[in-house]
Amino acid sequence: MTRWTSAVGAAQLARQLNAQQPRPAGPGTRKPPAYRALADGVRLLVLEGRVPVAARLPAERELALALSVSRTTVAAAYEALRAEGFLESRRGAGSWTAVPAGNPLPARGLEPLPPDALGSMIDLGCAALPAPEPWLTRAVQGALDELPPYAHTHGDYPAGLPALRQTLADRYTARGIPTMPEQIMVTTGAMGAIDAICHLFAGRGERVAVESPSYANILQLMREAGARLVPVAMAEGLAGWDLPRWRQVLRDAAPRLAYVVADFHNPTGALATEDQRRQLVEAARSAGTVLVVDETMSELCLDGDRPGGELPPPVCAFDPAGSTVLTVGSASKAFWAGMRIGWVRAAPEVIRSLVSARAYADLGTPVLEQLAINWLMGGGGWEQAVDVRRAQGRQNRDALVAAVRRELPSWEFDVPRGGLTLWVRTGGLSGSRIAEVGERVGVRVPGGPRFGVDGAFEGYVRLPFTVGGPVAEEAAVRLAAAARLVESGARAGTDAPRTFVA
């Protein structure tokens, strides 16, 4: 049985290798042999997630032609990668990328820090903001006023309260995607929505294509559901989605599902263009893949000429019937994570199947919370609350960006237009090690491998815009202290792994 789940063509790999910036050589440093430079280049692409783990590499002769080097050079580079644990091979099946057994691997998602620890620890692990007031209190009071009629029922609404389903359908229709209430199912947060979709469409052992990097909690949910994750590397910076690569993976791996965050991607902050959205839907439809689109960040545009900014059409605009695109939304990021209300928009027959399957899961979502969100969206102040959210996010982002640039000038990142996260390259240091040492100096931050599949992104951390002002400045100071400890440990050669070896 082959171990690879995707493939990298010779021309594509050659472009990525040629695009790498050469590391400056120190005085008296000899230039490495050609095979060593090639092996180091491939290893860096794997560790940074530019080439996915479990991706089949081109044959030696093909890559040699693409790079204009000898086949002997490629063969020696492949042998070096095998010796280091970054390549596995089997006769008749080819060679595919791997990570060494001792490399840090993502184990869990991102658990919230207990509230009693918040006094001594700056928590940059959870990308969520405190509740916007007075809108939370008003929403709960409005829900209590509307509760009595529902209190005389059994309280189980597997598809969601009819009033909220209608409100959500109306909101999609107002965005230019005609939607009926029968196309909506209310869930317990976006996680509940994606869990239901995975159980319906992707049984144990099914392939699911995911962005690389992607949202850590969703990756863990899919792992625990038994899915075989097929990573599709994101482009550099905020460029986002590499459509030729997506088409290749969807065609070759034939995944049952694909999961994407097109609006202010978590963790990179990238925003898919209109053309990227259209092409992604077309590629999924051609491959027979169900495309799950996570819209939880869609209302958090922080820059623009008007509140919310100008955004491309929703992905579901290119599949209005909902037969290829299943859209997942949530109130957690735009309003408050403590309000566990999410939803799915899909074709009516898909919604019926999801609702039927729900009888064996949670039966339904709490009525009071549904009433609160419906009250807000029905004219109780949703837009005003989201405007407050955007202002908080903008101020926090700008404060965090300034503080990190001042305290950690070697760290690299692009500033996104929206969302809640910075995806930061840590100047050659191990993101996992920074996360570990950071907890000792009072700042909690997730290392990059949590957002990858099988150990990629060791040279990254994710920083959310959840703190601002003096707290953001102190967070950067503590991160800088953690970075110095990691760097000094690397020089001393103790407690490996401390550095991200390029």
XYZ file of C-alpha atoms in Angstrom:
502
model
C 0.000 0.000 0.000
C 1.428 3.419 -0.983
C 1.941 6.025 1.710
C 1.655 9.187 -0.409
C -1.574 11.198 -0.656
C -0.594 13.882 -3.189
C 2.118 14.497 -5.776
C 4.515 17.310 -6.687
C 5.506 17.661 -10.329
C 9.102 18.192 -11.419
C 8.468 21.660 -12.880
C 6.565 22.762 -9.763
C 9.283 21.521 -7.385
C 11.979 23.148 -9.514
C 10.147 26.514 -9.349
C 9.862 26.286 -5.575
C 13.529 25.359 -5.158
C 14.710 28.126 -7.473
C 12.554 30.667 -5.621
C 14.277 29.993 -2.289
C 16.536 32.710 -0.956
C 20.095 31.354 -0.498
C 21.382 31.570 3.064
C 24.303 33.992 3.406
C 27.613 32.204 3.836
C 29.909 33.266 6.644
C 33.563 34.187 6.167
C 35.588 31.193 5.051
C 32.481 29.039 4.598
C 32.728 26.597 1.712
C 29.869 26.249 -0.716
C 28.023 22.964 -0.034
C 28.017 20.226 -2.685
C 25.159 20.442 -5.179
C 23.401 17.375 -3.784
C 23.577 18.807 -0.248
C 22.108 22.137 -1.339
C 19.309 20.288 -3.139
C 18.554 18.092 -0.114
C 18.527 21.148 2.174
C 16.165 22.955 -0.192
C 13.660 20.086 -0.253
C 13.897 19.673 3.519
C 13.137 23.382 4.051
C 10.108 23.179 1.746
C 8.771 20.244 3.787
C 9.391 21.866 7.165
C 7.712 25.094 6.055
C 4.756 23.212 4.582
C 5.421 24.425 1.025
C 5.660 20.788 -0.008
C 3.192 18.677 1.988
C 4.198 15.672 4.040
C 3.286 12.429 2.230
C 3.650 14.094 -1.176
C 5.187 11.944 -3.906
C 8.291 13.585 -5.387
C 9.172 13.385 -9.060
C 11.421 10.615 -10.336
C 15.147 11.339 -10.218
C 15.467 11.694 -14.001
C 12.478 14.095 -14.231
C 13.755 16.380 -11.473
C 17.288 16.342 -12.889
C 15.958 17.580 -16.245
C 13.814 20.275 -14.592
C 16.756 21.550 -12.509
C 19.401 21.086 -15.229
C 21.577 18.980 -12.941
C 22.843 15.426 -13.216
C 20.710 12.493 -12.171
C 23.534 11.524 -9.822
C 23.033 14.820 -7.933
C 19.318 14.169 -7.481
C 19.923 10.546 -6.461
C 22.447 11.643 -3.823
C 20.055 14.322 -2.517
C 17.226 11.793 -2.242
C 19.520 9.373 -0.419
C 20.527 12.118 2.040
C 16.859 12.962 2.662
C 16.085 9.280 3.281
C 18.960 9.043 5.766
C 17.639 12.095 7.638
C 14.034 10.818 7.745
C 12.588 13.372 5.300
C 11.958 10.889 2.492
C 10.544 7.374 2.272
C 10.648 5.142 -0.780
C 9.285 1.849 -1.957
C 10.076 0.039 -5.190
C 7.240 0.526 -7.623
C 5.591 3.253 -5.511
C 8.211 6.013 -5.787
C 9.459 8.363 -3.066
C 7.381 10.612 -0.843
C 8.113 13.262 1.775
C 8.104 12.497 5.502
C 9.288 13.963 8.795
C 11.788 12.298 11.129
C 10.420 10.314 14.047
C 11.817 12.818 16.559
C 10.339 15.906 14.895
C 7.626 17.676 16.925
C 4.188 16.630 15.708
C 0.860 18.347 16.345
C -0.999 16.378 18.976
C -4.036 18.395 19.965
C -5.997 21.446 18.962
C -6.036 24.736 20.837
C -7.619 24.387 24.244
C -8.667 27.664 25.941
C -6.587 28.750 28.908
C -8.480 28.266 32.198
C -9.873 31.634 33.400
C -8.058 31.330 36.750
C -4.709 31.416 34.909
C -5.401 34.652 33.054
C -3.941 36.858 35.783
C -0.377 35.613 35.347
C -0.408 34.479 31.724
C -0.948 36.496 28.538
C -3.022 34.134 26.426
C -2.277 34.283 22.699
C -3.495 30.742 22.172
C -7.179 31.403 21.544
C -8.269 33.696 18.677
C -11.353 35.087 20.411
C -12.285 38.414 21.995
C -14.338 39.228 25.100
C -18.076 39.746 24.673
C -19.180 43.104 23.215
C -21.338 44.967 25.665
C -24.024 46.116 26.111
C -25.170 43.938 23.187
C -24.645 40.598 24.915
C -26.771 41.618 27.887
C -29.451 43.108 25.644
C -29.533 39.959 23.500
C -29.990 37.683 26.499
C -32.731 39.930 27.894
C -34.465 39.964 24.504
C -34.209 36.161 24.336
C -35.765 35.809 27.798
C -38.711 37.943 26.694
C -39.296 35.619 23.714
C -38.696 32.364 25.584
C -42.156 31.621 27.167
C -43.814 30.118 24.061
C -40.843 27.782 23.535
C -40.800 26.751 27.179
C -44.155 24.987 26.598
C -42.546 22.689 23.997
C -40.057 19.823 24.361
C -37.250 22.232 23.366
C -35.587 19.944 20.807
C -35.209 21.561 17.374
C -32.739 19.388 15.427
C -32.712 21.750 12.428
C -32.756 24.879 14.600
C -35.470 27.311 15.589
C -37.621 28.148 12.537
C -37.284 31.878 13.277
C -33.462 31.748 13.284
C -33.345 29.568 10.159
C -35.492 32.180 8.389
C -33.277 35.022 9.630
C -30.099 33.300 8.450
C -31.674 32.484 5.082
C -32.700 36.130 4.697
C -29.141 37.261 5.422
C -27.762 35.042 2.635
C -30.453 36.292 0.288
C -29.473 39.881 1.122
C -25.871 38.987 0.160
C -27.076 37.953 -3.287
C -27.495 34.200 -2.726
C -31.218 33.332 -2.666
C -31.717 30.948 0.245
C -34.684 29.168 1.817
C -34.924 28.222 5.498
C -34.870 24.588 4.335
C -31.234 25.195 3.307
C -30.167 26.070 6.853
C -29.345 23.911 9.879
C -28.396 25.602 13.157
C -25.558 23.887 15.028
C -23.647 24.172 18.268
C -20.880 26.380 16.907
C -18.939 25.942 13.680
C -17.163 22.935 15.194
C -20.528 21.226 15.609
C -21.346 21.975 11.985
C -18.100 20.561 10.611
C -18.282 17.542 12.902
C -21.752 16.735 11.530
C -20.542 17.179 7.939
C -17.519 14.930 8.478
C -19.627 12.161 9.983
C -22.093 12.335 7.096
C -19.674 12.633 4.166
C -16.276 11.361 5.288
C -16.267 8.007 7.025
C -13.171 6.583 8.677
C -10.345 6.305 6.176
C -11.823 8.811 3.692
C -9.492 11.457 2.273
C -10.128 15.102 3.147
C -8.141 17.863 1.410
C -7.151 20.707 3.739
C -5.185 23.897 3.365
C -1.651 23.748 4.697
C -1.531 25.464 7.153
C -5.110 25.260 8.433
C -7.145 25.754 11.617
C -5.695 23.474 14.303
C -8.953 22.486 16.004
C -10.560 21.429 12.726
C -7.500 19.361 11.787
C -7.699 17.586 15.134
C -11.452 17.027 14.789
C -10.870 15.391 11.409
C -8.014 13.249 12.715
C -10.182 11.946 15.530
C -12.967 11.212 13.026
C -10.507 8.931 11.222
C -10.027 11.092 8.112
C -6.890 10.846 6.003
C -5.806 14.473 5.667
C -4.349 15.539 2.319
C -2.548 18.890 2.764
C -2.549 21.465 -0.042
C 0.117 24.109 0.501
C -0.900 27.752 0.630
C 1.032 30.262 -1.469
C 3.552 32.582 0.159
C 2.338 35.455 2.343
C -1.227 36.551 1.709
C -1.364 35.235 -1.874
C -3.543 32.404 -0.608
C -4.726 29.545 -2.782
C -2.559 27.852 -5.412
C -5.286 26.761 -7.829
C -3.132 24.541 -10.092
C -2.046 22.660 -6.975
C -5.644 22.364 -5.767
C -6.779 21.028 -9.131
C -3.980 18.465 -9.109
C -4.753 17.251 -5.590
C -8.492 17.057 -6.203
C -7.889 15.143 -9.420
C -5.175 12.766 -8.143
C -6.260 12.148 -4.532
C -10.033 12.279 -5.212
C -10.877 13.432 -1.647
C -14.463 13.072 -0.476
C -14.332 16.471 1.234
C -12.203 19.589 1.009
C -12.102 22.176 3.817
C -11.152 25.823 3.179
C -11.309 29.166 4.995
C -11.624 31.649 2.133
C -12.318 34.757 4.243
C -9.310 35.871 6.324
C -7.860 32.404 6.518
C -6.921 31.008 9.916
C -3.954 31.210 10.531
C -2.465 33.193 7.597
C -5.134 35.914 7.246
C -5.274 35.471 3.445
C -8.425 36.519 1.589
C -9.381 34.509 -1.512
C -10.055 36.563 -4.630
C -13.260 36.237 -6.629
C -11.426 34.290 -9.334
C -9.832 31.924 -6.797
C -13.279 31.201 -5.348
C -14.803 30.523 -8.741
C -11.952 28.231 -9.796
C -11.989 26.343 -6.495
C -15.697 25.586 -6.843
C -15.215 24.494 -10.460
C -12.323 22.214 -9.491
C -14.315 20.645 -6.646
C -17.351 20.102 -8.871
C -15.211 18.484 -11.585
C -13.572 16.147 -9.052
C -16.842 15.220 -7.331
C -15.514 16.651 -4.068
C -17.778 18.326 -1.514
C -16.287 21.733 -0.662
C -16.768 22.818 2.973
C -16.266 26.576 3.270
C -15.728 28.045 6.739
C -17.055 31.620 6.882
C -16.513 32.251 10.593
C -14.129 35.170 9.901
C -16.088 36.668 7.008
C -17.480 39.668 8.910
C -14.125 40.671 10.377
C -12.798 42.878 7.577
C -10.686 45.431 9.443
C -9.678 47.704 6.534
C -11.829 49.376 3.900
C -13.664 52.534 2.972
C -16.829 51.465 4.768
C -17.528 49.351 7.838
C -16.679 45.775 6.966
C -14.763 46.774 3.824
C -15.327 45.452 0.299
C -15.193 41.654 0.022
C -15.428 39.211 -2.897
C -18.721 37.306 -3.266
C -19.196 34.367 -0.881
C -17.896 31.053 -2.223
C -21.448 29.700 -2.260
C -22.361 32.415 -4.809
C -20.695 30.130 -7.385
C -22.863 27.186 -6.285
C -26.135 28.794 -5.153
C -28.032 25.486 -4.993
C -25.565 24.172 -2.413
C -24.879 20.847 -4.124
C -21.073 21.262 -4.193
C -20.454 23.943 -1.535
C -21.459 23.485 2.097
C -21.094 26.823 3.888
C -20.395 26.941 7.611
C -21.001 30.122 9.598
C -20.790 31.078 13.247
C -21.463 33.864 15.720
C -18.329 32.992 17.718
C -15.735 35.224 16.020
C -17.970 38.081 14.918
C -19.838 38.290 18.241
C -18.660 36.072 21.120
C -17.169 32.582 21.398
C -19.316 31.932 24.471
C -22.403 32.130 22.261
C -22.141 28.664 20.700
C -24.273 29.245 17.615
C -23.192 28.030 14.206
C -24.984 26.986 11.041
C -24.686 25.122 7.746
C -26.052 26.343 4.412
C -26.467 23.589 1.811
C -28.981 21.981 -0.543
C -32.258 21.015 1.207
C -31.583 17.281 0.769
C -28.152 17.669 2.422
C -29.727 19.548 5.316
C -32.319 16.796 5.753
C -29.555 14.188 5.909
C -27.589 16.227 8.452
C -30.692 16.717 10.594
C -31.507 12.993 10.503
C -27.972 12.077 11.549
C -28.124 14.587 14.399
C -30.557 12.384 16.305
C -27.537 10.291 17.308
C -25.417 13.276 18.326
C -26.636 16.321 20.279
C -30.335 16.502 19.172
C -30.202 20.271 18.885
C -28.706 23.605 19.916
C -29.744 25.484 23.108
C -32.928 27.446 22.504
C -32.025 30.492 24.596
C -28.809 31.119 22.671
C -30.616 30.753 19.352
C -33.196 33.294 20.485
C -30.444 35.693 21.534
C -28.710 35.565 18.144
C -32.022 35.832 16.320
C -32.922 38.868 18.416
C -29.603 40.518 17.533
C -29.766 39.732 13.818
C -33.414 40.752 13.635
C -32.652 44.373 14.500
C -31.337 44.183 18.046
C -27.868 45.473 17.272
C -25.882 42.801 15.402
C -24.261 45.289 13.014
C -23.348 47.669 15.811
C -21.826 44.835 17.845
C -19.803 43.635 14.842
C -18.604 47.194 14.213
C -17.280 47.240 17.787
C -15.600 43.904 17.088
C -13.899 45.292 13.987
C -12.661 48.341 15.865
C -11.253 46.125 18.630
C -9.580 43.855 16.108
C -8.069 46.775 14.165
C -6.653 48.433 17.289
C -5.298 45.156 18.647
C -3.766 44.191 15.301
C -1.973 47.504 14.904
C -0.686 47.422 18.493
C 0.560 43.840 18.206
C 2.209 44.452 14.830
C 4.077 47.494 16.155
C 5.173 45.696 19.324
C 6.433 42.564 17.544
C 8.300 44.604 14.944
C 9.993 46.557 17.716
C 10.892 43.645 20.013
C 11.487 40.927 17.397
C 12.726 42.642 14.216
C 13.935 39.361 12.662
C 10.451 37.824 12.762
C 8.594 38.062 9.434
C 4.890 38.367 8.639
C 2.403 40.017 6.307
C -0.328 42.141 7.865
C -3.777 40.841 6.843
C -6.736 43.091 6.065
C -8.991 41.185 8.418
C -9.545 38.182 10.617
C -7.912 37.709 13.988
C -4.471 36.177 13.359
C -0.879 36.887 12.325
C 1.128 34.009 10.850
C 4.709 34.733 11.866
C 8.004 33.238 10.699
C 10.240 33.115 13.771
C 13.637 34.022 12.366
C 14.959 30.458 12.201
C 13.833 29.446 15.702
C 11.587 26.501 16.530
C 7.977 27.582 16.950
C 7.327 24.538 19.144
C 10.228 25.481 21.401
C 9.086 29.118 21.618
C 5.634 27.897 22.642
C 7.161 25.697 25.349
C 9.511 28.343 26.737
C 6.859 31.069 26.370
C 4.676 29.395 28.991
C 7.572 29.664 31.441
C 7.946 33.408 30.877
C 4.218 34.153 30.969
C 2.968 34.160 27.373
C 0.980 31.369 25.750
C 1.343 30.999 21.989
C 0.764 28.016 19.666
C 3.680 26.729 17.603
C 3.345 26.337 13.852
C 3.145 22.505 13.715
C -0.313 22.627 15.323
C -1.584 24.145 12.078
C 0.036 21.624 9.751
C -0.229 17.968 8.948
C 2.528 15.729 10.320
C 5.095 18.197 11.580
C 5.243 21.026 9.016
C 5.626 24.739 9.932
C 8.191 24.284 12.697
C 9.501 27.772 11.948
C 6.213 29.580 12.681
C 3.921 30.722 15.476
C 0.387 32.114 15.295
C -0.328 35.406 17.085
C -4.008 36.427 17.402
C -5.259 40.006 17.777
C -6.795 39.313 21.176
C -4.815 41.838 23.247
C -3.949 45.463 22.652
C -2.255 48.477 24.187
C 0.175 47.787 27.039
C -0.784 44.091 27.121
C 0.257 43.667 23.481
C 3.543 45.411 24.248
C 4.165 43.154 27.251
C 3.284 40.073 25.183
C 5.945 41.029 22.631
C 8.492 41.609 25.417
C 7.798 38.138 26.824
C 7.982 36.554 23.378
C 11.332 38.235 22.835
C 12.519 36.818 26.167
C 11.365 33.348 25.113
C 13.163 33.733 21.767
C 16.415 34.684 23.513
C 16.190 31.620 25.758
C 15.555 29.358 22.776
C 18.429 30.915 20.835
C 20.852 30.666 23.745
C 19.855 27.033 24.260
C 20.525 26.359 20.584
C 24.017 27.848 20.850
C 24.689 25.742 23.923
C 23.433 22.640 22.105
C 21.159 21.529 24.953
C 17.515 20.530 25.114
C 17.128 19.968 21.368
C 15.191 20.718 19.280
C 15.491 24.475 19.820
C 16.082 25.716 16.317
C 14.350 25.309 13.019
C 17.166 24.022 10.838
C 16.912 25.457 7.333
